């Protein structure tokens, strides 16, 4: 409308410049009249100008014809030279056509106006409105050459053409037109049709078949003669065909039809002849034969870059010399109609046969060669386009029907799956099929056949046009995908061959091989090539090899020569087939390998290591392209590949290069969108069991290769529902690929992260079954298979960080299953004792079958713990997991809202157990080395507390292994230093002896000097250093000194500059930062660090456990060796194959035995190092003189109480540590106050605040301290011994049991400052009453945690509480309280726990029941003045009384009881020498093997002694074995932890003597058996007299560091560490053994934990003459 308005304004102002303005308006459109906008502008403007010249046209301004013609002339004259008017100018021709169209439009409108006027007006009006008023304008335009006369005659009306003079005689022209139309449309040409006369057509057929020439080569498909010869034969053939048409008056269309029929019949063998024949016909096009010969031209790698698919195909056609756009439309239309009639014939419902394949291929070949266009033939091919949606809908309905039918699983109704072979069951006879009703013939899909033919012959552009219109046809007819993949395979070949290194090709399995016959080797028969019309080519048979008839189909396929062509050429073609790329695994494999190389171009590779360096850019175009390819084609295609692991591995090689987040995005879409239904999986999962693993592993693997998402989803769902299915599925995953495991991990985490599932059961305590089953399955999965652990560990860290504490069960199961470390295992006393050893002993005692020597060899190969440790270090998640678990342990009870205390306690125990479990994993040397633990895992000590908020006890628990390793290295270094010094002293001694050459050498050897005899003990730092032994500088242990009578005592060494070890000095400042409250001010950083750094490893090496394990393992090694020998010598091949496994197991056991021996040596050295360290540090722990009460409270609050709850080993350590610092005589520490506060009223509060596991540990701690207290309670001699020590021959009282503590500690403690034994017994009774009161109050509160934990504590301390000898009516009252509780309690778990405790309590009723008064004759007092009856006299020379026989270890047995086999003789005393009864100061300390007052002492003192030197015989010396010398210091009979004599081993250190010694009760590991029950009243003993005396099964474990003495071979010159073998020395040892045996005989048999209480037995007492023994009969 804007153009029209502008033109109207120009007309109104035509004389005033309107013409110029109008000229400007049309000048631009005149330059390009072919443009649609320019054409519209010119039409509008000139329509208005020409209309203004008409008189009958209603316009506002009229122009003359001359003005308009002049305007047109001026416009054409002012155009550019390139557009100047000329006969050949296309712009002028186009403008003329536009003017003709405008004139025709105006003339048509005028005729309508004239017609209307005739009906409404008069003749005058008709005259004024004549339609031919525009005649002068047309003539003028014709005269100036603007209008073309031919176009005017063609397009204008006949009357107008006649009026302008283009037709001379109008009536004659009209008559001629009528005759022409009649002849054209109404007359029939009388051709000679086939049905009328066949001679001409017969000659035509004979002419065509006789001119075919030789057939194409069957091996290649190419003609056997050159193209020129074929054309030379085709041209005369066509000329003769023309003669037949003329002579026999044949119908040309029918002739073409016959030619096409013959062409289709001989299509495979002579298609080149018919192409040449048709090219000479009027229906042909001679441009098809312009072919480019194959030339060695390097293709341009960027020729397809940035082009669309159609442009790429045009470039490929141009390179092949084809011009499909130059087809003659008129001739092609005739050929298309003839072919269309053929297709129409086969569309008829009466015709039963379908269109033959050769018809489709001939048509496609004609389209490819340019004889016709697809647009001309397309309307004749059925079905019509509006019918195609119906076919699509029918296809979708068929899919839905199949899915619905599959839901009724046919697999479930089939026979059980078998691994292979025919089924034994006979098929059931089937019923006779019912006659099917006749189905009406469906219209053939000729578009499908034509599309297949176009793809087969390489006519890509027409085929892509059809595919673009109906893309669903690939899904409905997958054979289309095969043809497209055939094109893709050829396109990718150049790039694949140039990129992927081809391996040596082996003989194809499709080629026949030579066979052996009766006459020898029979060569394979040659295959006969055969041309076929089918594409892709069918597989060859044994005799026929098929060759596609048209080998030139590859000429127009665009070839990929660079990686960019994968993006521009291959991927656009793959869009049409999508997931159907799976139909050819060979092509898919090639494509995937190219993808892997293409992805590597985005990664920087280190030339030396050949490994990726740095992180690739995720937004790189190449990575984004392959991410799209994986998402659209590769992952959807995998389910359609039937169990091909190669393709799965190749897909994984690309997928693995993406980070986990992107990979799992792909899996999530794959699982959610790609799958809809896969019903047969459920049937296979139902058949999985232990009996069908072997038969179904292959089936499972095939499903996992192709359908990992849907398969593993079903598997995980069933594992969550059935907990016994986890192990079965694990075994069935033997053949799953890495990608399968990656998908499985995703499915597992997807199930774990499901927010709609409850994590705990309704009771709020126990973990849900589904979570427990899935966590267990996860641990088993990673233990068995090497899947990537990083995603799972990352998930656990994130969940813990988000406060999801319940997810910790997954981490627990992972460590349990992979590393064999149980969370909070229920350990026996023997196992707890072994936990004081090194890591190897701990593993052998607790988890030998899962981590130790008894582990299955198959599990050893899996290396689960090592893989877990490596994953933690490689992913840098070891520290985050440690921090999160430790933080969750502290915060879990506060984050849970409205939870029951029981639930909170269970949650805390679970988290605490995982923390201990994880720390055990991190500190296992075979999993994570100590260097990596200290450097890569754990941060600074202060950082743990200040930055991460971890409480100090757990910080120290984390850091203890690091400190212990440093101290162990220092201990071993000191031991080596001492060994070197001893060897040097040995050399000096030998030199001195050689020079002196005393005559009485044997006497000198017998009277070897004894250190400390007759010498005052020098002191260092105010403490005794031992009996005459000089203190080594820096706390180093001196070897045995040998003094002559004249040699003076060596001067004491100078005190060390600092009491603290240099290895621990850096931690003191950090301890001051992290110590809670006022701990660093009250107890000091030194004591706090020492307490938290030490463990039972430092106090009590379990030597007996080491020996026991070594003996057991040696027996096992011999057994495996015998099995190996038998298998190796067996004649059975299967049995011989097992020999290697037995040998490996034997070697593994031997390695562990050697490791145990080395561990014991190291631990012995570490313990000696610890003893000297404690002796040095104790004077400085509390040198700031804190108040005793405050100090005791602080030690309990910051040390004992937090640590005793951590584990049973820590509980034992706390009880032992109190005894250690007491017997050390630590200044400032009040043992009495410590026990008083521990057994006070706060027990009730502690019990309530504990979880179940903490309550058990707390009960074990109370058991330890109550055991120590009970020993003092029942034995005054032991009480006195363990509260005093010997220093310089003088008795020194220990300060622990002082009644009053002055502000300034006394330098010397007097006996009256200590509590007496009678007063101590009263205090113990008070403690028992308080403990009884607290526990009964807990039970009577009715609160769950009070009751539950109180009963647990009562069960733990049952061996020592209640006891009638201490609290007479406590046991009776406690039993009554339990009875009242059981009567009222309705909660099931509490009632069960209470009944169990009550039953155990009743079994011990003789021990705690109130006694009846029975008169008892008082026994005589012992020599030591001990009022306790069971304590024997210390004199070892006394003989047993009343006929009691003496046993080798010095104990006595009643005469009425048969003699029992004596156990191994003990090597460790019951108390250290420093705690022996005081002796007069004038008498020297007894020598080893002697007791005070023994006559042998005088003999030893009379022997002259050599010069004081150190003597150590190296192990390698054997010639010196012989006479024994007493110059070597023998271990003291009263010394603690005396080493077992070893054959010439100088590496075992001696335990130091003096007040720094630790009591022998601490040499025993943590409570290996229950302690003895104190003496009972006579009534209780009489009540139990008739019961047999039981022998505790743990009696042999009372002293775990005792090892049986082995008979020593006589040596000529044994080393000083070997006991002397002279008669006097042997007599001394026998005397000492009897003394120690008497001391050990006072302990009654112990009660094994968890067993019924035995009848207590007391050792027989010495009976006065005339005394009557109580009757044992009732």
Short mmCIF file of C-alpha atoms in Angstrom, two decimals, residues 11 43 150 156 185 215 284 449 467 619 681 821 860-861 960 1128 1207 1369 1385 1658:
data_model
loop_
_atom_site.label_atom_id
_atom_site.label_comp_id
_atom_site.label_asym_id
_atom_site.label_seq_id
_atom_site.Cartn_x
_atom_site.Cartn_y
_atom_site.Cartn_z
CA UNK A 11 0.46 11.19 -10.57
CA UNK A 43 3.71 -4.30 -11.18
CA UNK A 150 5.55 -13.55 -29.16
CA UNK A 156 -2.93 -11.55 -24.24
CA UNK A 185 -7.77 -33.64 -27.77
CA UNK A 215 27.83 -59.47 -19.44
CA UNK A 284 17.69 -39.51 -22.41
CA UNK A 449 11.28 -49.84 -1.96
CA UNK A 467 14.09 -39.67 4.64
CA UNK A 619 33.73 -26.73 26.82
CA UNK A 681 14.96 -59.08 33.10
CA UNK A 821 38.02 -54.71 59.86
CA UNK A 860 44.78 -62.21 49.02
CA UNK A 861 44.97 -61.75 45.25
CA UNK A 960 49.05 -41.72 68.67
CA UNK A 1128 53.50 -81.85 44.06
CA UNK A 1207 37.62 -49.06 73.64
CA UNK A 1369 24.77 -57.54 102.50
CA UNK A 1385 9.63 -54.22 84.04
CA UNK A 1658 41.73 -71.83 98.86
#
